[in-house]
Coordinates of C-alpha atoms in Angstrom, one line a residue:
M26 CA -85.5 -1.6 -24.3
K27 CA -86.1 1.2 -22.0
K28 CA -84.2 -0.2 -19.4
L29 CA -81.3 -1.0 -21.5
A30 CA -81.2 2.6 -22.8
C31 CA -81.0 3.7 -19.2
L32 CA -78.1 1.4 -18.5
V33 CA -76.3 2.6 -21.5
V34 CA -76.7 6.3 -20.7
I35 CA -75.7 5.6 -16.9
T36 CA -72.5 3.9 -18.1
F37 CA -71.8 7.0 -20.3
I38 CA -72.4 9.6 -17.5
S39 CA -70.3 7.7 -14.8
S40 CA -67.4 7.2 -17.4
I41 CA -67.0 11.0 -18.2
T42 CA -67.9 12.8 -15.0
L43 CA -64.4 14.3 -15.0
G44 CA -63.0 17.4 -16.9
S45 CA -64.0 18.8 -20.2
V46 CA -61.7 19.5 -23.0
S47 CA -61.1 21.9 -25.9
G48 CA -58.5 22.8 -28.6
G49 CA -56.5 25.8 -27.9
H50 CA -57.0 27.9 -24.6
K51 CA -60.3 28.7 -24.3
A52 CA -61.3 30.5 -20.9
H53 CA -64.1 28.9 -18.7
A54 CA -66.3 30.9 -16.2
G55 CA -66.0 30.2 -12.5
V56 CA -62.4 28.8 -12.6
I57 CA -59.6 30.4 -10.6
G58 CA -56.2 31.0 -12.3
D59 CA -55.4 28.7 -15.3
I60 CA -52.4 26.7 -14.9
N61 CA -50.0 26.1 -17.6
I62 CA -48.4 22.9 -18.5
N63 CA -45.3 23.1 -20.7
V64 CA -43.8 19.7 -22.1
D65 CA -40.9 19.2 -24.2
T66 CA -40.3 15.5 -25.4
Q67 CA -36.7 16.2 -26.5
A68 CA -35.3 17.7 -23.2
E69 CA -34.3 16.5 -19.8
K70 CA -34.6 12.9 -21.0
N71 CA -33.6 10.5 -18.3
A72 CA -34.5 6.7 -17.5
I73 CA -37.0 6.3 -15.0
S74 CA -36.1 3.3 -12.7
P75 CA -38.9 0.8 -12.4
Y76 CA -37.7 0.0 -8.5
I77 CA -39.2 3.5 -7.4
Y78 CA -42.6 1.5 -7.5
G79 CA -42.0 -0.5 -4.4
T80 CA -43.2 -1.4 -1.2
N81 CA -42.5 -3.0 2.4
Q82 CA -45.8 -4.1 3.0
D83 CA -47.9 -6.1 0.2
F84 CA -50.6 -4.2 -1.5
A85 CA -54.1 -6.1 -1.9
N86 CA -54.8 -4.0 -5.2
A87 CA -51.9 -2.6 -6.5
K88 CA -48.9 -3.8 -8.7
V89 CA -45.3 -3.1 -7.3
N90 CA -41.7 -3.6 -8.9
S91 CA -39.7 -3.8 -5.7
R92 CA -40.2 -5.6 -2.5
R93 CA -38.3 -5.0 0.6
I94 CA -38.0 -7.2 3.7
G95 CA -36.8 -4.9 6.5
G96 CA -37.9 -2.9 9.5
N97 CA -36.8 -3.2 13.3
R98 CA -37.6 -7.0 13.3
L99 CA -35.2 -7.6 10.9
S100 CA -32.1 -6.5 12.9
C101 CA -32.4 -9.6 15.2
Y102 CA -33.5 -11.9 12.6
N103 CA -31.9 -15.4 13.0
W104 CA -32.0 -16.9 9.6
E105 CA -31.1 -20.6 10.9
N106 CA -34.1 -21.0 13.3
N107 CA -36.3 -17.9 11.8
F108 CA -37.0 -16.5 15.0
S109 CA -36.6 -12.6 15.5
N110 CA -36.9 -9.8 18.2
A111 CA -39.4 -6.9 18.2
G112 CA -37.2 -4.4 20.4
N113 CA -38.6 -1.6 22.0
D114 CA -41.7 -2.0 19.6
Y115 CA -43.2 -4.6 21.8
M116 CA -41.6 -5.8 25.0
Y117 CA -38.1 -7.0 23.2
S118 CA -40.1 -10.1 22.5
S119 CA -38.2 -12.9 20.9
D120 CA -40.9 -15.0 18.7
D121 CA -42.1 -16.6 15.5
Y122 CA -43.8 -13.2 14.4
L123 CA -42.1 -13.0 11.0
M124 CA -43.2 -16.5 10.0
S125 CA -46.8 -15.8 10.8
L126 CA -46.4 -12.0 9.0
Y127 CA -44.8 -13.6 5.7
N128 CA -47.3 -16.5 5.8
V129 CA -44.6 -19.2 6.0
P130 CA -45.9 -22.7 5.4
G131 CA -46.0 -25.0 8.3
E132 CA -43.7 -27.6 6.5
K133 CA -41.3 -24.9 6.1
R134 CA -41.0 -23.2 9.5
N135 CA -38.3 -25.6 10.6
E136 CA -36.4 -25.0 7.5
P137 CA -33.2 -22.4 7.3
A138 CA -34.1 -18.8 6.0
S139 CA -37.8 -19.8 5.4
V140 CA -38.7 -16.3 6.2
I141 CA -36.6 -14.9 3.5
T142 CA -37.2 -17.7 1.0
T143 CA -41.1 -17.5 1.2
F144 CA -40.8 -13.6 0.7
H145 CA -38.6 -14.1 -2.2
D146 CA -40.8 -16.9 -3.8
K147 CA -43.6 -14.7 -3.7
S148 CA -41.5 -11.8 -5.5
L149 CA -40.9 -14.3 -7.9
A150 CA -44.6 -15.8 -8.3
E151 CA -46.0 -12.1 -8.6
G152 CA -43.3 -11.1 -11.1
V153 CA -41.6 -8.4 -9.3
P154 CA -38.2 -8.1 -10.7
Y155 CA -36.6 -6.6 -7.5
S156 CA -36.3 -8.3 -3.7
L157 CA -34.3 -6.5 -1.2
V158 CA -33.3 -8.4 1.6
T159 CA -31.9 -7.1 5.1
L160 CA -28.8 -8.7 6.5
Q161 CA -27.8 -8.4 10.3
A162 CA -25.2 -6.3 11.7
A163 CA -26.1 -5.0 15.2
G164 CA -24.2 -7.8 16.8
Y165 CA -26.7 -10.4 18.0
V166 CA -30.0 -12.3 16.8
S167 CA -32.8 -13.9 18.8
A168 CA -31.7 -17.6 20.0
D169 CA -35.2 -18.5 20.6
G170 CA -38.9 -17.7 20.4
N171 CA -39.6 -17.6 24.0
G172 CA -41.1 -14.3 24.2
A173 CA -40.1 -11.3 26.2
V174 CA -36.3 -10.8 27.0
A175 CA -35.6 -9.4 30.2
K176 CA -33.1 -6.6 31.3
N177 CA -30.7 -9.1 32.7
E178 CA -30.7 -11.1 29.6
T179 CA -29.2 -8.5 27.6
A180 CA -26.6 -9.8 24.9
P181 CA -24.4 -11.8 25.4
S182 CA -26.7 -14.3 27.1
N183 CA -28.5 -17.3 26.1
R184 CA -31.2 -15.6 24.5
W185 CA -28.8 -14.3 22.0
K186 CA -26.6 -15.8 19.1
E187 CA -23.7 -13.6 18.1
V188 CA -23.2 -12.6 14.5
K189 CA -20.2 -13.2 12.6
F190 CA -19.7 -12.0 9.0
H191 CA -17.2 -14.7 8.4
K192 CA -17.4 -18.3 9.2
G193 CA -13.8 -18.9 8.5
G194 CA -14.5 -22.4 7.3
P195 CA -16.5 -24.3 4.9
L196 CA -20.1 -22.8 4.5
S197 CA -22.9 -25.3 5.2
L198 CA -26.6 -25.4 3.5
T199 CA -27.6 -26.9 7.2
P200 CA -26.3 -24.4 9.5
D201 CA -25.3 -25.6 12.9
L202 CA -28.2 -24.7 15.2
N203 CA -26.1 -25.6 18.5
D204 CA -23.1 -23.4 18.3
N205 CA -23.4 -19.8 19.7
Y206 CA -22.8 -18.1 16.2
V207 CA -24.9 -17.2 13.0
Y208 CA -22.6 -16.5 10.0
M209 CA -23.5 -13.8 7.3
D210 CA -21.5 -15.4 4.4
E211 CA -23.1 -18.8 5.0
F212 CA -26.5 -17.0 5.0
V213 CA -26.0 -15.2 1.5
N214 CA -24.4 -18.6 0.2
F215 CA -27.4 -20.4 1.2
L216 CA -29.7 -17.7 -0.6
V217 CA -27.2 -17.8 -3.6
N218 CA -27.2 -21.6 -3.9
K219 CA -31.1 -21.6 -3.8
Y220 CA -31.9 -18.8 -6.2
G221 CA -28.7 -18.0 -8.1
K222 CA -26.6 -14.9 -8.3
A223 CA -28.2 -11.3 -8.6
S224 CA -27.4 -11.3 -12.4
S225 CA -29.8 -14.6 -12.8
L226 CA -33.6 -14.3 -13.5
T227 CA -34.2 -16.0 -10.1
G228 CA -31.6 -14.2 -7.8
I229 CA -32.2 -11.8 -5.0
K230 CA -31.0 -8.6 -6.4
G231 CA -30.1 -6.4 -3.6
Y232 CA -28.7 -6.6 0.3
S233 CA -29.5 -3.9 3.3
L234 CA -26.7 -3.5 5.6
D235 CA -29.4 -3.9 8.4
N236 CA -31.8 -1.1 9.4
E237 CA -31.4 2.3 11.1
P238 CA -28.3 1.5 12.9
S239 CA -27.9 5.0 14.5
L240 CA -31.2 3.8 16.7
W241 CA -29.7 0.4 17.9
S242 CA -29.4 1.7 21.2
S243 CA -33.1 2.7 21.3
T244 CA -34.6 0.2 19.5
H245 CA -32.7 -2.6 20.2
S246 CA -31.0 -1.7 23.5
E247 CA -30.8 -5.3 24.7
V248 CA -28.8 -6.1 21.8
H249 CA -26.8 -3.1 21.5
P250 CA -27.2 -0.9 24.7
N251 CA -24.5 1.8 23.6
K252 CA -25.0 4.6 20.9
T253 CA -23.7 3.4 17.6
T254 CA -20.7 5.5 16.7
C255 CA -19.8 6.6 13.1
A256 CA -16.4 4.3 12.9
E257 CA -18.6 1.2 14.1
I258 CA -21.2 1.4 11.3
L259 CA -18.5 2.3 8.9
N260 CA -16.4 -0.8 9.8
K261 CA -19.2 -3.3 9.8
D262 CA -20.8 -1.9 6.6
V263 CA -17.3 -2.5 4.6
E264 CA -16.8 -5.9 6.1
L265 CA -20.5 -7.0 5.4
S266 CA -20.3 -5.6 1.9
K267 CA -17.2 -7.6 1.3
T268 CA -18.8 -10.6 2.4
V269 CA -21.9 -10.0 0.1
K270 CA -19.6 -9.2 -2.8
G271 CA -17.4 -12.1 -2.2
I272 CA -20.1 -14.8 -2.6
D273 CA -22.4 -12.6 -5.2
P274 CA -20.3 -9.9 -6.8
T275 CA -23.4 -9.0 -8.8
A276 CA -25.5 -8.3 -6.0
E277 CA -26.1 -4.6 -5.2
V278 CA -25.5 -3.5 -1.4
F279 CA -27.7 -0.8 0.2
G280 CA -26.5 1.3 3.2
P281 CA -26.6 2.5 5.8
A282 CA -30.5 2.7 6.0
L283 CA -30.7 5.8 8.0
Y284 CA -33.5 6.9 9.9
G285 CA -34.5 10.5 9.4
F286 CA -32.7 14.0 9.1
S287 CA -30.9 13.5 12.4
A288 CA -29.3 10.3 11.2
F289 CA -28.4 12.0 7.7
N290 CA -27.0 15.1 9.5
S291 CA -24.9 13.8 12.7
F292 CA -25.7 10.2 12.9
N293 CA -28.0 11.1 15.6
D294 CA -25.2 12.9 17.3
A295 CA -22.9 9.8 17.7
P296 CA -20.3 10.0 20.4
D297 CA -17.5 10.2 17.8
W298 CA -19.3 12.9 15.3
S299 CA -17.4 15.6 16.3
S300 CA -14.1 14.1 16.3
V301 CA -14.7 12.8 12.6
K302 CA -16.6 15.5 11.0
G303 CA -13.9 17.6 9.9
N304 CA -15.0 19.6 6.8
Y305 CA -18.1 17.5 6.0
S306 CA -21.3 19.1 5.9
W307 CA -23.3 15.9 7.3
F308 CA -22.9 12.3 8.2
I309 CA -23.8 11.1 4.6
D310 CA -20.8 12.7 3.2
Y311 CA -18.4 10.9 6.1
Y312 CA -20.4 7.6 5.0
L313 CA -20.0 8.2 1.3
D314 CA -16.3 9.4 1.3
N315 CA -15.1 6.7 3.6
M316 CA -16.9 4.0 1.6
K317 CA -15.3 5.3 -1.4
K318 CA -12.0 5.2 -0.3
Q319 CA -12.6 1.5 1.2
S320 CA -14.0 0.4 -2.1
D321 CA -11.0 2.0 -4.0
A322 CA -8.6 -0.2 -1.2
A323 CA -10.5 -3.6 -1.8
G324 CA -10.7 -2.9 -5.8
K325 CA -14.6 -3.2 -5.6
R326 CA -17.5 -0.9 -5.4
L327 CA -18.7 -1.7 -1.9
L328 CA -21.6 0.5 -1.8
D329 CA -24.1 0.5 -4.7
V330 CA -27.0 2.3 -3.0
L331 CA -27.0 5.0 -0.6
D332 CA -30.1 4.2 1.4
L333 CA -32.2 6.8 3.2
H334 CA -35.6 6.5 5.3
W335 CA -37.9 9.7 4.9
Y336 CA -40.8 10.5 7.1
P337 CA -41.4 14.2 6.6
E338 CA -41.4 16.4 9.5
A339 CA -43.8 19.0 8.0
T340 CA -46.7 20.2 10.1
G341 CA -49.9 21.9 9.5
G342 CA -52.9 22.6 11.9
G343 CA -50.6 21.7 15.0
S344 CA -50.3 18.2 13.7
R345 CA -47.2 16.3 12.0
I346 CA -48.3 15.2 8.4
V347 CA -47.4 11.4 9.2
G348 CA -47.7 9.4 12.3
G349 CA -50.1 9.7 15.2
T350 CA -53.9 9.7 14.6
F351 CA -54.8 10.8 11.3
D352 CA -57.5 13.5 11.5
P353 CA -59.3 13.9 8.1
N354 CA -60.9 17.2 9.5
N355 CA -57.5 18.9 10.0
I356 CA -57.7 20.6 6.8
E357 CA -54.2 22.7 7.2
C358 CA -52.6 19.4 8.0
N359 CA -53.9 17.8 4.9
K360 CA -53.0 21.1 2.7
A361 CA -49.4 20.6 4.4
R362 CA -49.2 17.1 3.0
L363 CA -50.1 18.2 -0.5
Q364 CA -47.2 20.6 -0.2
A365 CA -44.5 18.4 1.4
P366 CA -43.3 16.6 -1.6
R367 CA -41.6 19.9 -2.8
T368 CA -39.4 19.6 -0.3
L369 CA -37.6 16.8 -2.0
W370 CA -36.8 19.1 -5.1
D371 CA -38.1 22.5 -4.8
P372 CA -35.7 25.5 -3.5
T373 CA -38.4 28.0 -3.3
Y374 CA -40.3 26.2 -0.8
T375 CA -40.1 26.4 2.8
E376 CA -42.1 23.7 4.5
N377 CA -43.1 24.3 8.7
S378 CA -40.8 21.9 10.2
W379 CA -37.8 22.0 12.6
I380 CA -35.7 20.7 9.6
A381 CA -36.5 23.6 7.6
Q382 CA -36.0 26.1 10.5
W383 CA -32.7 25.0 11.6
D384 CA -31.1 23.2 8.5
K385 CA -32.4 24.6 5.8
W386 CA -29.3 24.4 4.0
A387 CA -29.8 20.8 3.5
L388 CA -33.1 21.4 1.5
P389 CA -34.1 20.5 -0.9
L390 CA -33.4 17.1 0.1
I391 CA -32.7 15.2 -3.2
P392 CA -30.5 17.7 -5.0
T393 CA -28.3 18.2 -1.6
V394 CA -27.9 14.4 -1.5
K395 CA -27.2 13.7 -4.9
A396 CA -24.4 16.6 -4.8
S397 CA -22.9 14.5 -1.7
I398 CA -22.8 11.5 -3.7
N399 CA -21.3 13.7 -6.9
R400 CA -18.7 14.9 -4.7
Y401 CA -17.8 11.9 -2.4
N402 CA -18.9 8.6 -4.2
P403 CA -20.0 9.2 -7.7
G404 CA -22.0 6.7 -9.4
T405 CA -23.6 5.6 -6.2
K406 CA -27.5 5.3 -6.8
L407 CA -30.0 6.6 -4.4
S408 CA -32.8 4.6 -2.2
F409 CA -35.7 5.7 -0.1
S410 CA -36.3 2.2 1.3
E411 CA -39.1 3.3 3.8
Y412 CA -41.0 6.4 3.7
D413 CA -44.6 7.9 3.9
Y414 CA -46.4 11.0 3.9
G415 CA -49.5 10.1 5.7
G416 CA -53.2 10.4 5.0
E417 CA -53.1 6.8 3.3
N418 CA -56.9 6.5 3.4
H419 CA -57.2 10.1 2.3
I420 CA -57.2 12.0 -1.2
T421 CA -54.4 14.1 -0.1
G422 CA -52.4 11.0 1.1
G423 CA -53.0 9.5 -2.7
I424 CA -52.3 12.9 -4.2
A425 CA -49.0 13.4 -2.4
E426 CA -48.0 9.7 -3.2
A427 CA -48.6 10.2 -7.1
D428 CA -46.4 13.3 -6.4
V429 CA -43.6 11.5 -4.8
L430 CA -43.6 9.1 -7.3
G431 CA -43.4 11.6 -10.2
I432 CA -40.5 13.3 -8.5
F433 CA -38.4 10.0 -7.8
G434 CA -38.8 9.4 -11.5
K435 CA -38.1 12.7 -12.4
Y436 CA -34.9 13.3 -10.5
G437 CA -33.6 9.8 -10.9
V438 CA -34.1 8.1 -7.5
Y439 CA -33.4 4.3 -8.2
N440 CA -35.4 2.5 -5.5
S441 CA -38.1 3.2 -3.2
N442 CA -40.4 1.5 -0.7
F443 CA -43.4 2.6 0.6
W444 CA -44.0 1.9 4.4
Q445 CA -47.5 1.4 5.6
C446 CA -48.3 3.4 8.8
Q447 CA -52.4 3.0 8.7
D448 CA -54.4 0.0 8.2
D449 CA -56.1 1.3 5.4
D450 CA -53.8 2.4 2.7
S451 CA -56.4 2.6 -0.2
Y452 CA -55.6 5.8 -1.7
I453 CA -51.7 4.9 -1.6
Q454 CA -52.8 2.0 -3.7
S455 CA -54.7 4.1 -6.0
A456 CA -51.5 6.4 -6.6
F457 CA -49.3 3.0 -7.4
N458 CA -52.3 2.0 -10.2
L459 CA -52.2 5.5 -11.7
Y460 CA -48.7 4.8 -12.7
N461 CA -48.6 1.0 -13.0
N462 CA -52.1 -0.5 -13.8
Y463 CA -54.1 2.7 -14.9
D464 CA -56.4 1.0 -17.1
G465 CA -56.8 -2.2 -15.4
N466 CA -54.7 -4.0 -17.9
N467 CA -51.0 -3.3 -16.4
S468 CA -50.4 -0.7 -18.6
T469 CA -47.7 1.6 -17.4
Y470 CA -46.4 5.1 -17.3
G471 CA -43.4 5.5 -19.6
D472 CA -39.8 4.6 -18.8
T473 CA -38.1 7.8 -20.0
N474 CA -38.8 11.2 -18.3
V475 CA -38.9 14.2 -20.5
K476 CA -39.1 17.8 -19.4
C477 CA -42.5 19.1 -18.0
N478 CA -43.2 22.3 -15.9
T479 CA -45.9 23.9 -14.3
S480 CA -46.9 27.5 -13.8
D481 CA -47.9 26.8 -10.3
V482 CA -46.4 24.6 -8.2
T483 CA -48.8 25.1 -5.3
N484 CA -51.8 24.1 -6.8
S485 CA -50.5 21.5 -9.4
S486 CA -47.8 19.1 -10.1
A487 CA -47.2 17.4 -13.8
Y488 CA -44.8 15.1 -14.9
A489 CA -44.2 13.8 -18.5
S490 CA -42.6 10.5 -19.9
V491 CA -42.5 8.4 -22.9
V492 CA -41.9 4.7 -23.8
S493 CA -38.4 3.9 -25.2
K494 CA -40.0 1.4 -27.3
D495 CA -43.0 3.4 -28.7
G496 CA -42.6 7.0 -29.5
S497 CA -45.9 7.2 -30.5
K498 CA -47.4 7.9 -27.0
L499 CA -46.9 10.7 -24.6
H500 CA -47.8 9.8 -20.8
L501 CA -48.8 12.7 -18.4
I502 CA -49.4 12.8 -14.7
V503 CA -51.3 15.9 -13.8
L504 CA -52.4 16.6 -10.1
N505 CA -54.7 19.3 -9.2
K506 CA -53.9 20.0 -5.4
N507 CA -56.3 23.0 -4.7
Y508 CA -58.5 21.9 -2.1
D509 CA -61.7 23.6 -3.7
S510 CA -61.7 25.0 -7.2
P511 CA -61.4 23.2 -10.5
V512 CA -58.8 24.5 -12.7
N513 CA -58.2 24.8 -16.4
F514 CA -54.8 22.9 -17.3
N515 CA -53.4 24.7 -20.7
F516 CA -51.0 22.0 -22.0
N517 CA -48.4 23.2 -24.5
I518 CA -46.2 20.4 -26.1
S519 CA -43.2 20.8 -27.9
S520 CA -42.2 17.6 -29.7
D521 CA -41.4 15.9 -33.1
K522 CA -44.8 14.6 -33.1
Q523 CA -48.2 15.6 -33.4
Y524 CA -50.7 14.3 -30.8
K525 CA -54.3 14.1 -31.9
S526 CA -56.1 12.2 -29.2
G527 CA -56.0 11.3 -25.8
K528 CA -57.1 9.1 -23.1
V529 CA -57.6 9.9 -19.4
W530 CA -57.8 7.9 -16.3
G531 CA -57.7 9.1 -12.6
F532 CA -59.1 9.1 -9.1
D533 CA -60.2 11.8 -7.0
K534 CA -61.6 12.9 -3.4
N535 CA -64.8 11.1 -4.1
S536 CA -63.2 7.6 -5.0
T537 CA -60.3 5.7 -4.9
A538 CA -60.9 3.8 -7.9
V539 CA -58.7 4.6 -11.0
I540 CA -61.1 4.9 -13.7
Q541 CA -61.3 6.1 -17.3
K542 CA -62.5 9.7 -17.7
Q543 CA -63.6 12.1 -20.5
G544 CA -61.0 11.7 -23.2
I545 CA -59.1 14.1 -25.5
T546 CA -59.8 14.5 -29.2
N547 CA -59.8 18.3 -29.9
I548 CA -55.8 18.8 -29.8
A549 CA -54.8 22.0 -32.1
N550 CA -50.9 22.1 -32.7
N551 CA -50.1 20.3 -29.5
K552 CA -52.0 22.4 -27.6
F553 CA -55.4 21.8 -25.4
T554 CA -57.1 22.8 -22.4
Y555 CA -58.4 20.4 -19.7
K556 CA -60.5 21.1 -16.8
I557 CA -59.7 19.3 -13.9
P558 CA -61.8 19.3 -10.4
P559 CA -60.1 19.9 -7.2
L560 CA -58.3 17.0 -5.4
T561 CA -58.1 15.1 -8.3
A562 CA -54.9 13.1 -9.9
L563 CA -54.9 12.1 -13.6
H564 CA -52.8 10.0 -16.0
I565 CA -53.3 11.3 -19.5
V566 CA -52.0 9.3 -22.4
L567 CA -51.7 11.3 -25.6
D568 CA -51.3 9.4 -28.9
T569 CA -50.3 10.4 -32.5
N570 CA -53.6 8.2 -33.7
N571 CA -56.7 10.1 -33.6
N572 CA -58.8 7.5 -31.3
N573 CA -62.6 8.2 -30.9
I574 CA -63.5 7.9 -27.5
M575 CA -66.4 5.5 -27.4
Y576 CA -69.0 4.8 -24.8
G577 CA -71.3 2.1 -25.5
N578 CA -73.0 3.1 -28.7
L579 CA -72.2 6.8 -28.0
N580 CA -69.4 8.4 -29.8
V581 CA -68.5 11.3 -27.3
D582 CA -67.9 14.9 -28.5
N583 CA -65.1 15.8 -26.2
T584 CA -65.4 19.6 -26.8
M585 CA -68.6 19.7 -24.6
D586 CA -68.8 21.8 -21.7
M587 CA -69.2 20.5 -18.1
L588 CA -72.2 22.7 -17.8
D589 CA -73.4 21.3 -21.0
F590 CA -72.8 17.9 -20.2
E591 CA -74.7 18.3 -16.8
A592 CA -77.4 19.6 -18.6
L593 CA -77.5 16.5 -21.1
R594 CA -77.2 14.2 -17.8
N595 CA -80.0 15.7 -16.0
K596 CA -82.5 15.7 -19.2
L597 CA -81.5 11.9 -19.8
L598 CA -82.2 11.0 -16.0

């Protein structure tokens, strides 16, 4: 019996080692600077796209709603034979790497598009609603899997097949492997024939117009040795989009998959940028405006989603927050990572980066991009189909990712796909689980954003949502970004409902696991205080029902101060 009692106590202790709760705004000794969180469930309501919870590389232990097959390899992917080329990432090697990466079964390796079908079959099997597939526009794709391509084999040569958007004849489900061409209309038709249109339950929902075209002359110099011009990418994207829409009008077209701010600004100093710039503020304006003009002429929308890639240039402690070798002991870099998401939305924040120094006019990024969309191509959605904030196996990376997902939901981003840059992405998965599987039962954050502000954007972030079909619950994502101190968070909620209790889940600097924490029962007039330790991310679910929080046979008094709790734990142990 004694062993059993100890087991119950240990379970109780491990379940509530985070936070203390009280009704009202009681002060606690030793806490630096209370933070006020104000929520209004009737204000700033907007739908949260489920597709912001997406990835490029699969997670082992986290649920996602969007999967993208893209990156440098896909620019030279030959759907007819499934070979691809690595470009300058690895010896300009043409090989079967993608078949290995996506675990194409042996019996399918000689089937057309088996890399893509294997990828999409996995999306369907895992219940992932959105597959984003990359099409080829750079000009040539791998003809073989015979390894490194030499300079004297630069396209056109027998190491490459030329890409054509339109076959100009009947489309076959068994493509001709012996001609010199690979056809995009035949590719899309093959996929639609197999899975149905995007409007169907099993269809591929989106197509990306290649990948990072402003870098083709660098990444794929043996396919596209000259710098890509603005006119070239515009013409190619218009024609390739018409190809997609001609076969599947219900599919969404993403473009132009721009890499980084230099591409947003001048298409990486494209040779013709100065001649086409005119009154445009940046290349994004040029692209949006001309895609709109071409859409009007064609009588159909040719750009559904403006697609950007974002790897922050912010630095701290002499290092960039993403890329290179991660140093967990570079505290200033870690702190810069915690602040970097503010560049997406906060006009009061200036990060330490060359962008903020020379092109501050473009920041914060999301409002600037959305202003361009509203001016030049209204109704276009926004995607970040590649992004990463670094520190993937560090608490600051987990908190930054949770912050970014909250920002994407609050500011109406349509789709986003995390790109893994480190082998261990355990804290990133924690951030996804905080939204998509916080209780281990696949419970999710709400689908409708509501107004939520914090009094201290440096040390905290907070987001709020409700579920459109269940108005009894209010979801809060709350982040204590302070590196050293626990903080009292004072919540003040304006709502037509009275919340009586709350359950709490989260992760922290001590563990990547998203576990249930001390709950909330003592709410007075929709106000309560919760003490959050440093470097902690929480998902709070408030309920109009008064649910007592049970741990084993113990009914926990959630007004217990942490000092009292520690004393109880020490006594029991």
